[in-house]
Amino acid sequence: MAEIKSLLTDLKRAQHLVFLTGAGVSTHSGIPDYRSKAGLYADQVDPEYLLSHDNLVDHPEAFYRFVQTRMYYPDAKPNLIHTEIAKLCNQRGQLITQNVDGLDLKAGNQHVIEFHGNLYDLYCQKCGQQIPYTDYAKSDRHQADQGIIRPRIVLYGEQIEPEHLTRSVAAMQSADLILIVGTSFRVYPFAQLLQYRNSHAKIYVINNEKIDAPGIEMIQDDALTIFKKISEVF
Ligand SMILES: [Zn+2]
């Protein structure tokens, strides 16, 4: 494929890489995609409500049951895409991920912005104490004060951490090559990050589903297939 050849050439030349990733990277680690048919949202009546700030406040038991049974995969391991992105980021790049599974950190990536937070970053809403996942797996109540524990992820109805936004915009502005991987790029404000790119930055999208956007090179394929090819060179 001509697109892959030019991607490899551009990857060699680039000095400031930015990767924007989504669920399609972690499906190969056994974590379901949010929006695909077999994914997390497929059999839910109102998934956006289940994962909303209102649901956490009004129905904490339902919220806990949903995230506990459907979102936590504590034994999941990073796959080749995570490790390859980590290698490139640690050399000369930045990852901005929508994923909340923490697999990029597990892969050793030192330049990660977890745009929507991390499921394993847990705290008690009453006293603010950090709580280990092993406690949350047993109960959503903090034993010490019966406060409700929650993950530090961005729920529907909540704002992105301002610091994450600032750092993401700065990374976009300095990037000379942007790779969008495993995401249909529909979630706002994540998708809006593209408007902060440097005008001469080249953009590739590696995704199963075609994305229509001006000025992008589309590689419509599975991310794992493409990253196997990248890993042969880098
Ligand atoms: Zn507490």
Coordinates of C-alpha atoms and ligand atoms in Angstrom, one line a residue:
M1 CA 0.0 0.0 0.0
A2 CA 1.4 3.4 -1.1
E3 CA -0.1 5.1 2.0
I4 CA 1.8 2.8 4.4
K5 CA 5.1 3.5 2.5
S6 CA 4.6 7.2 2.8
L7 CA 3.6 6.9 6.5
L8 CA 6.8 5.1 7.2
T9 CA 8.8 7.8 5.4
D10 CA 7.0 10.6 7.3
L11 CA 7.5 8.7 10.6
K12 CA 11.2 8.7 10.0
R13 CA 11.4 12.4 9.2
A14 CA 9.0 13.7 11.9
Q15 CA 10.5 15.4 15.0
H16 CA 7.4 16.0 17.0
L17 CA 4.9 13.2 16.8
V18 CA 1.4 13.4 18.3
F19 CA -0.8 10.3 18.5
L20 CA -4.5 10.7 19.1
T21 CA -5.9 7.3 20.1
G22 CA -9.2 5.7 21.0
A23 CA -10.9 2.4 21.8
G24 CA -9.7 0.6 18.7
V25 CA -6.2 0.5 20.2
S26 CA -7.4 -1.4 23.3
T27 CA -9.8 -3.8 21.7
H28 CA -6.7 -6.0 20.9
S29 CA -6.2 -6.2 24.7
G30 CA -9.7 -7.5 25.1
I31 CA -11.4 -4.3 26.1
P32 CA -14.6 -3.7 24.2
D33 CA -15.0 -0.7 22.0
Y34 CA -17.5 1.9 23.2
R35 CA -19.5 2.3 20.1
S36 CA -19.1 -0.9 18.0
K37 CA -22.0 -3.4 17.7
A38 CA -20.3 -5.8 20.1
G39 CA -19.1 -2.9 22.3
L40 CA -19.9 -1.5 25.6
Y41 CA -22.9 0.5 24.5
A42 CA -24.6 -2.1 22.3
D43 CA -27.2 -3.5 24.8
Q44 CA -27.6 -0.5 27.0
V45 CA -30.8 1.5 27.0
D46 CA -29.1 4.8 27.7
P47 CA -25.4 4.4 28.0
E48 CA -24.6 8.1 28.0
Y49 CA -26.9 8.4 31.1
L50 CA -25.3 5.4 32.8
L51 CA -21.9 7.1 32.4
S52 CA -23.1 10.6 33.4
H53 CA -22.4 12.8 36.4
D54 CA -26.2 12.8 37.1
N55 CA -26.3 9.0 37.3
L56 CA -23.3 8.9 39.7
V57 CA -25.0 11.5 42.0
D58 CA -28.6 10.2 41.7
H59 CA -28.1 6.4 41.4
P60 CA -24.6 5.6 42.7
E61 CA -25.4 1.9 43.0
A62 CA -26.4 1.7 39.3
F63 CA -23.4 3.6 38.3
Y64 CA -21.1 1.4 40.3
R65 CA -22.7 -1.8 39.0
F66 CA -22.3 -0.6 35.4
V67 CA -18.7 0.4 35.5
Q68 CA -17.7 -2.5 37.7
T69 CA -19.2 -5.1 35.4
R70 CA -18.6 -3.5 32.1
M71 CA -15.5 -1.3 32.2
Y72 CA -12.9 -2.7 34.5
Y73 CA -10.4 -5.2 33.0
P74 CA -7.7 -5.1 35.6
D75 CA -5.8 -8.1 34.0
A76 CA -5.7 -6.5 30.5
K77 CA -2.2 -6.2 29.1
P78 CA -0.9 -3.6 26.6
N79 CA -0.6 -4.9 23.0
L80 CA 1.8 -4.1 20.2
I81 CA 0.1 -0.8 19.4
H82 CA 0.5 0.5 22.9
T83 CA 4.1 -0.6 23.1
E84 CA 5.0 0.8 19.7
I85 CA 3.4 4.1 20.4
A86 CA 5.1 4.2 23.8
K87 CA 8.5 3.7 22.1
L88 CA 8.0 6.5 19.6
C89 CA 6.5 8.9 22.2
N90 CA 9.4 8.3 24.6
Q91 CA 11.8 9.2 21.8
R92 CA 10.0 12.2 20.2
G93 CA 6.4 12.5 20.8
Q94 CA 3.2 12.9 22.8
L95 CA 0.2 10.6 23.1
I96 CA -3.3 12.1 23.8
T97 CA -5.6 9.2 24.5
Q98 CA -9.4 9.0 25.0
N99 CA -8.9 5.6 26.6
V100 CA -9.4 5.3 30.4
D101 CA -7.9 1.8 30.8
G102 CA -4.4 2.9 31.8
L103 CA -2.8 0.5 29.3
D104 CA -0.5 3.2 27.8
L105 CA 1.0 3.8 31.2
K106 CA 1.4 0.0 31.6
A107 CA 3.2 0.0 28.3
G108 CA 5.8 2.4 29.7
N109 CA 4.7 5.5 27.8
Q110 CA 6.2 8.5 29.7
H111 CA 4.4 11.1 27.5
V112 CA 0.8 10.4 27.9
I113 CA -2.1 12.7 28.4
E114 CA -5.2 10.6 29.5
F115 CA -7.7 13.1 28.1
H116 CA -10.7 11.5 29.8
G117 CA -8.9 10.3 32.9
N118 CA -8.0 6.9 34.3
L119 CA -10.4 4.3 35.7
Y120 CA -7.8 3.2 38.2
D121 CA -7.3 6.7 39.6
L122 CA -9.9 6.4 42.4
Y123 CA -10.8 8.7 45.2
C124 CA -13.4 9.1 48.0
Q125 CA -15.8 12.0 47.2
K126 CA -16.2 12.7 50.9
C127 CA -12.6 12.9 52.2
G128 CA -10.7 13.0 48.9
Q129 CA -8.4 10.2 49.8
Q130 CA -6.9 8.1 47.0
I131 CA -8.3 4.5 47.0
P132 CA -6.7 1.4 45.6
Y133 CA -8.6 -0.5 42.9
T134 CA -8.6 -3.6 45.0
D135 CA -10.9 -1.8 47.5
Y136 CA -13.2 -0.4 44.8
A137 CA -13.5 -3.8 43.4
K138 CA -15.2 -4.9 46.7
S139 CA -17.3 -1.8 47.4
D140 CA -17.9 1.7 46.2
R141 CA -18.0 2.9 49.8
H142 CA -14.9 4.1 51.6
Q143 CA -14.7 2.0 54.7
A144 CA -13.4 4.9 56.9
D145 CA -16.2 7.3 56.3
Q146 CA -18.8 5.6 54.0
G147 CA -18.1 8.2 51.3
I148 CA -18.8 7.2 47.8
I149 CA -15.7 6.3 45.8
R150 CA -15.4 7.3 42.1
P151 CA -12.9 7.0 39.3
R152 CA -11.3 10.2 38.1
I153 CA -12.7 9.9 34.6
V154 CA -14.7 12.5 32.7
L155 CA -18.3 11.6 32.8
Y156 CA -21.0 13.0 30.5
G157 CA -21.9 16.4 32.0
E158 CA -18.4 17.0 33.3
Q159 CA -15.5 19.1 32.0
I160 CA -12.1 18.0 30.7
E161 CA -9.3 18.8 33.2
P162 CA -8.1 22.3 32.2
E163 CA -4.5 21.1 32.5
H164 CA -5.1 18.2 30.1
L165 CA -6.6 20.6 27.6
T166 CA -3.7 23.1 27.8
R167 CA -1.1 20.4 27.4
S168 CA -3.0 18.8 24.5
V169 CA -3.3 22.1 22.7
A170 CA 0.4 22.8 23.1
A171 CA 1.3 19.3 21.8
M172 CA -0.9 19.8 18.8
Q173 CA 0.7 23.2 18.0
S174 CA 4.2 21.8 18.0
A175 CA 3.5 18.5 16.1
D176 CA 4.8 18.1 12.6
L177 CA 3.1 14.7 12.2
I178 CA -0.2 13.6 13.7
L179 CA -1.5 10.0 13.8
I180 CA -5.1 9.3 14.7
V181 CA -5.4 5.7 15.6
G182 CA -8.4 3.5 16.4
T183 CA -11.0 6.2 16.9
S184 CA -13.9 7.4 14.8
F185 CA -13.1 10.8 16.2
R186 CA -16.6 11.8 17.1
V187 CA -16.2 12.6 20.8
Y188 CA -16.1 16.3 21.6
P189 CA -14.0 18.1 22.6
F190 CA -11.4 15.5 21.8
A191 CA -12.1 15.8 18.1
Q192 CA -11.7 19.5 18.2
L193 CA -8.1 19.2 19.1
L194 CA -7.3 18.9 15.4
Q195 CA -8.1 22.6 14.9
Y196 CA -5.0 23.5 16.9
R197 CA -2.6 21.7 14.7
N198 CA 0.2 23.4 13.0
S199 CA -0.8 24.2 9.4
H200 CA 2.1 22.2 7.9
A201 CA 1.5 19.1 10.1
K202 CA 0.6 16.0 8.1
I203 CA -2.3 13.9 9.4
Y204 CA -2.8 10.2 9.1
V205 CA -5.9 8.3 10.2
I206 CA -5.5 4.6 10.9
N207 CA -8.9 3.2 11.5
N208 CA -11.3 0.4 10.4
E209 CA -14.0 2.8 9.7
K210 CA -13.4 5.6 7.2
I211 CA -13.3 9.2 8.5
D212 CA -14.2 12.0 6.2
A213 CA -12.2 15.1 7.0
P214 CA -10.3 17.5 4.8
G215 CA -6.5 17.2 4.5
I216 CA -6.1 13.7 6.0
E217 CA -4.4 10.6 4.7
M218 CA -6.8 7.7 5.4
I219 CA -5.4 4.2 6.0
Q220 CA -8.5 2.2 6.4
D221 CA -7.3 -0.9 8.1
D222 CA -6.9 -2.5 11.5
A223 CA -4.5 -0.6 13.7
L224 CA -2.7 -3.8 14.7
T225 CA -1.9 -4.7 11.1
I226 CA -0.4 -1.3 10.5
F227 CA 1.6 -1.2 13.7
K228 CA 3.1 -4.6 13.0
K229 CA 4.5 -3.0 9.8
I230 CA 5.7 0.1 11.8
S231 CA 7.3 -2.2 14.4
E232 CA 9.4 -3.8 11.7
V233 CA 11.0 -0.5 10.9
F234 CA 11.1 1.3 14.3
Ligands
ZN1 ZN -13.5 8.9 52.6

